Amino acid sequence: MKTLIVIPTYNEKQNIELLVDELLQLGDYIRILIIDDNSPDGTGEIADTLASKYKQIEVIHRAGKLGLGSAYVAGFKYALKQDVDYILEMDADFSHDPKIVQYFIEAMEKYDVVIGSRYLTGISVVNWPLRRLILSLMASMYVRIVLNLSIRDCTAGFKCFKKEVLQNINLDAIHSDGYAFQIEMNYRCFKKGYKIGEIPIIFMDRHIGSSKMSKKIVYEAIWVVWRLRFEYLFK
């Protein structure tokens, strides 16, 4: 099935070319959309070079660091205009193993949305600080309780959607970022009645570069959960 992989980037020049090489080896069914937020390190220029070399690669340049959530929304809107079946999101830093993409495609035969879960078979996280791991685990527990979701990894960012799912989600209503964006997409898919599945992955902390995590992202995730709860409760 034709699959478009959406990859937001900001200062990923040491990762993006290696990642693209591995993804293209998966087969001709793969297309790649890189969304660069005007990276100061030249990631956008590298992406343009790759796009000129490979017809499967396309690039969107944005004016500045506008956030992960808006990058994915821009990528999803672009994807909906393309001749693809599945739309997959992943990080550019190799924390998401490109070899796992084929297992997402297989799982899409049974589900409408497939999440790469770090906690489906225990804890499958490598090289994360203990504080970051506890934060992630507690966040998923918090989301499951408040929103009544059965998803084990509610904040995961390695995820695949059938095209029709994104066609039926109001992307213009989504303004959250980071953890909150992943939570909101999961919940909106759940409320639409789509079948959500999880597959186990091993999450490797980034090879090169620095984390984009911030306190702002954490605080946003806390209040977005209640916003979603009350939005559907009083609708």
Short mmCIF file of C-alpha atoms in Angstrom, two decimals, residues 51-209:
data_model
loop_
_atom_site.label_atom_id
_atom_site.label_comp_id
_atom_site.label_asym_id
_atom_site.label_seq_id
_atom_site.Cartn_x
_atom_site.Cartn_y
_atom_site.Cartn_z
CA ALA A 51 14.49 15.71 -3.00
CA SER A 52 16.38 16.59 -6.18
CA LYS A 53 18.05 13.19 -6.09
CA TYR A 54 15.03 11.00 -5.27
CA LYS A 55 11.57 11.45 -6.76
CA GLN A 56 9.97 9.85 -3.67
CA ILE A 57 11.03 12.78 -1.46
CA GLU A 58 9.24 16.10 -1.08
CA VAL A 59 10.02 19.04 1.21
CA ILE A 60 7.95 21.74 2.90
CA HIS A 61 9.87 24.73 4.27
CA ARG A 62 8.33 26.76 7.06
CA ALA A 63 9.37 30.22 8.24
CA GLY A 64 10.58 29.21 11.69
CA LYS A 65 10.26 26.85 14.62
CA LEU A 66 6.46 26.66 14.68
CA GLY A 67 6.07 23.43 16.66
CA LEU A 68 5.73 19.71 16.11
CA GLY A 69 1.94 19.64 16.14
CA SER A 70 1.51 22.28 13.44
CA ALA A 71 4.21 20.55 11.38
CA TYR A 72 2.26 17.31 11.42
CA VAL A 73 -0.99 19.11 10.61
CA ALA A 74 0.71 20.72 7.61
CA GLY A 75 2.05 17.33 6.57
CA PHE A 76 -1.32 15.63 6.97
CA LYS A 77 -3.07 18.28 4.89
CA TYR A 78 -0.48 17.82 2.16
CA ALA A 79 -0.84 14.04 2.35
CA LEU A 80 -4.61 14.18 1.90
CA LYS A 81 -4.07 15.68 -1.55
CA GLN A 82 -1.77 12.83 -2.60
CA ASP A 83 -2.42 9.39 -4.05
CA VAL A 84 -1.52 7.44 -0.90
CA ASP A 85 -3.25 4.88 1.31
CA TYR A 86 -1.44 5.33 4.62
CA ILE A 87 0.16 8.32 6.32
CA LEU A 88 2.85 7.58 8.87
CA GLU A 89 4.50 10.01 11.29
CA MET A 90 7.94 9.53 12.82
CA ASP A 91 10.85 11.42 14.35
CA ALA A 92 13.99 12.26 12.41
CA ASP A 93 16.47 11.37 15.17
CA PHE A 94 16.44 7.53 14.90
CA SER A 95 14.52 7.15 18.15
CA HIS A 96 12.03 5.46 15.81
CA ASP A 97 13.60 2.54 13.96
CA PRO A 98 12.87 2.80 10.20
CA LYS A 99 12.94 -0.99 9.92
CA ILE A 100 9.71 -1.12 11.95
CA VAL A 101 7.74 0.71 9.25
CA GLN A 102 6.96 -2.55 7.45
CA TYR A 103 5.28 -3.90 10.61
CA PHE A 104 3.04 -0.85 10.73
CA ILE A 105 1.95 -1.58 7.16
CA GLU A 106 1.12 -5.19 8.06
CA ALA A 107 -0.87 -4.11 11.13
CA MET A 108 -2.89 -1.62 9.08
CA GLU A 109 -4.75 -4.56 7.56
CA LYS A 110 -6.54 -4.93 10.94
CA TYR A 111 -6.64 -1.36 12.26
CA ASP A 112 -7.42 2.19 11.17
CA VAL A 113 -4.67 3.67 13.34
CA VAL A 114 -1.53 1.87 14.52
CA ILE A 115 0.68 3.17 17.32
CA GLY A 116 4.26 2.10 17.93
CA SER A 117 4.08 1.40 21.66
CA ARG A 118 6.99 1.58 24.10
CA TYR A 119 4.94 -0.05 26.87
CA LEU A 120 2.94 -2.82 25.23
CA THR A 121 5.27 -5.62 26.37
CA GLY A 122 6.79 -4.07 29.46
CA ILE A 123 9.10 -1.06 29.12
CA SER A 124 11.00 -0.93 25.82
CA VAL A 125 13.01 2.27 26.15
CA VAL A 126 16.79 2.57 25.79
CA ASN A 127 19.05 5.38 27.08
CA TRP A 128 16.31 7.53 28.58
CA PRO A 129 16.89 9.29 31.91
CA LEU A 130 14.75 7.80 34.68
CA ARG A 131 12.90 11.10 35.16
CA ARG A 132 11.90 11.19 31.49
CA LEU A 133 10.71 7.58 31.61
CA ILE A 134 8.60 8.17 34.72
CA LEU A 135 7.10 11.29 33.14
CA SER A 136 6.10 9.35 30.03
CA LEU A 137 4.61 6.45 31.99
CA MET A 138 2.65 8.76 34.29
CA ALA A 139 1.41 10.79 31.33
CA SER A 140 -0.04 7.69 29.66
CA MET A 141 -1.69 6.59 32.90
CA TYR A 142 -3.15 10.08 33.41
CA VAL A 143 -4.56 10.16 29.87
CA ARG A 144 -6.06 6.68 30.13
CA ILE A 145 -7.88 7.60 33.35
CA VAL A 146 -9.19 11.02 32.31
CA LEU A 147 -10.11 10.17 28.70
CA ASN A 148 -11.04 6.50 29.25
CA LEU A 149 -8.62 5.29 26.60
CA SER A 150 -7.28 1.74 26.51
CA ILE A 151 -4.08 2.73 24.66
CA ARG A 152 -0.92 1.71 26.53
CA ASP A 153 1.32 4.42 25.06
CA CYS A 154 -0.82 7.55 24.74
CA THR A 155 2.02 9.96 23.93
CA ALA A 156 3.85 7.90 21.29
CA GLY A 157 4.91 9.74 18.14
CA PHE A 158 5.54 6.73 15.86
CA LYS A 159 2.12 6.24 14.32
CA CYS A 160 0.28 5.33 11.12
CA PHE A 161 -3.17 6.41 9.90
CA LYS A 162 -5.36 5.25 7.07
CA LYS A 163 -5.98 8.20 4.78
CA GLU A 164 -9.73 8.14 5.41
CA VAL A 165 -9.12 8.66 9.15
CA LEU A 166 -7.33 11.96 8.60
CA GLN A 167 -9.95 12.96 6.06
CA ASN A 168 -12.57 12.74 8.80
CA ILE A 169 -10.60 14.57 11.49
CA ASN A 170 -10.95 18.35 11.61
CA LEU A 171 -7.25 19.18 11.38
CA ASP A 172 -7.97 22.91 11.57
CA ALA A 173 -9.25 22.40 15.13
CA ILE A 174 -5.95 20.96 16.33
CA HIS A 175 -3.51 23.48 17.78
CA SER A 176 -1.67 21.42 20.39
CA ASP A 177 1.99 20.45 20.29
CA GLY A 178 4.33 17.68 21.42
CA TYR A 179 2.76 15.16 23.82
CA ALA A 180 -0.54 17.04 23.66
CA PHE A 181 -0.74 16.68 19.89
CA GLN A 182 -0.34 12.91 20.09
CA ILE A 183 -2.95 12.68 22.85
CA GLU A 184 -5.42 14.82 20.92
CA MET A 185 -5.05 12.84 17.70
CA ASN A 186 -5.56 9.57 19.57
CA TYR A 187 -8.66 10.85 21.32
CA ARG A 188 -10.26 12.33 18.22
CA CYS A 189 -9.70 9.05 16.36
CA PHE A 190 -11.18 7.14 19.29
CA LYS A 191 -14.27 9.37 19.46
CA LYS A 192 -14.81 8.90 15.71
CA GLY A 193 -15.01 5.17 16.34
CA TYR A 194 -11.85 4.17 14.50
CA LYS A 195 -10.10 0.96 15.45
CA ILE A 196 -6.78 1.78 17.15
CA GLY A 197 -4.09 -0.87 17.55
CA GLU A 198 -0.59 -0.96 19.00
CA ILE A 199 2.55 -2.80 17.99
CA PRO A 200 5.61 -3.12 20.23
CA ILE A 201 8.69 -1.07 19.41
CA ILE A 202 12.03 -0.45 21.10
CA PHE A 203 12.44 3.28 21.59
CA MET A 204 16.06 4.43 21.30
CA ASP A 205 16.90 7.90 22.60
CA ARG A 206 18.22 10.12 19.82
CA HIS A 207 21.61 9.23 18.29
CA ILE A 208 22.81 12.78 17.73
CA GLY A 209 21.59 16.25 18.72
#
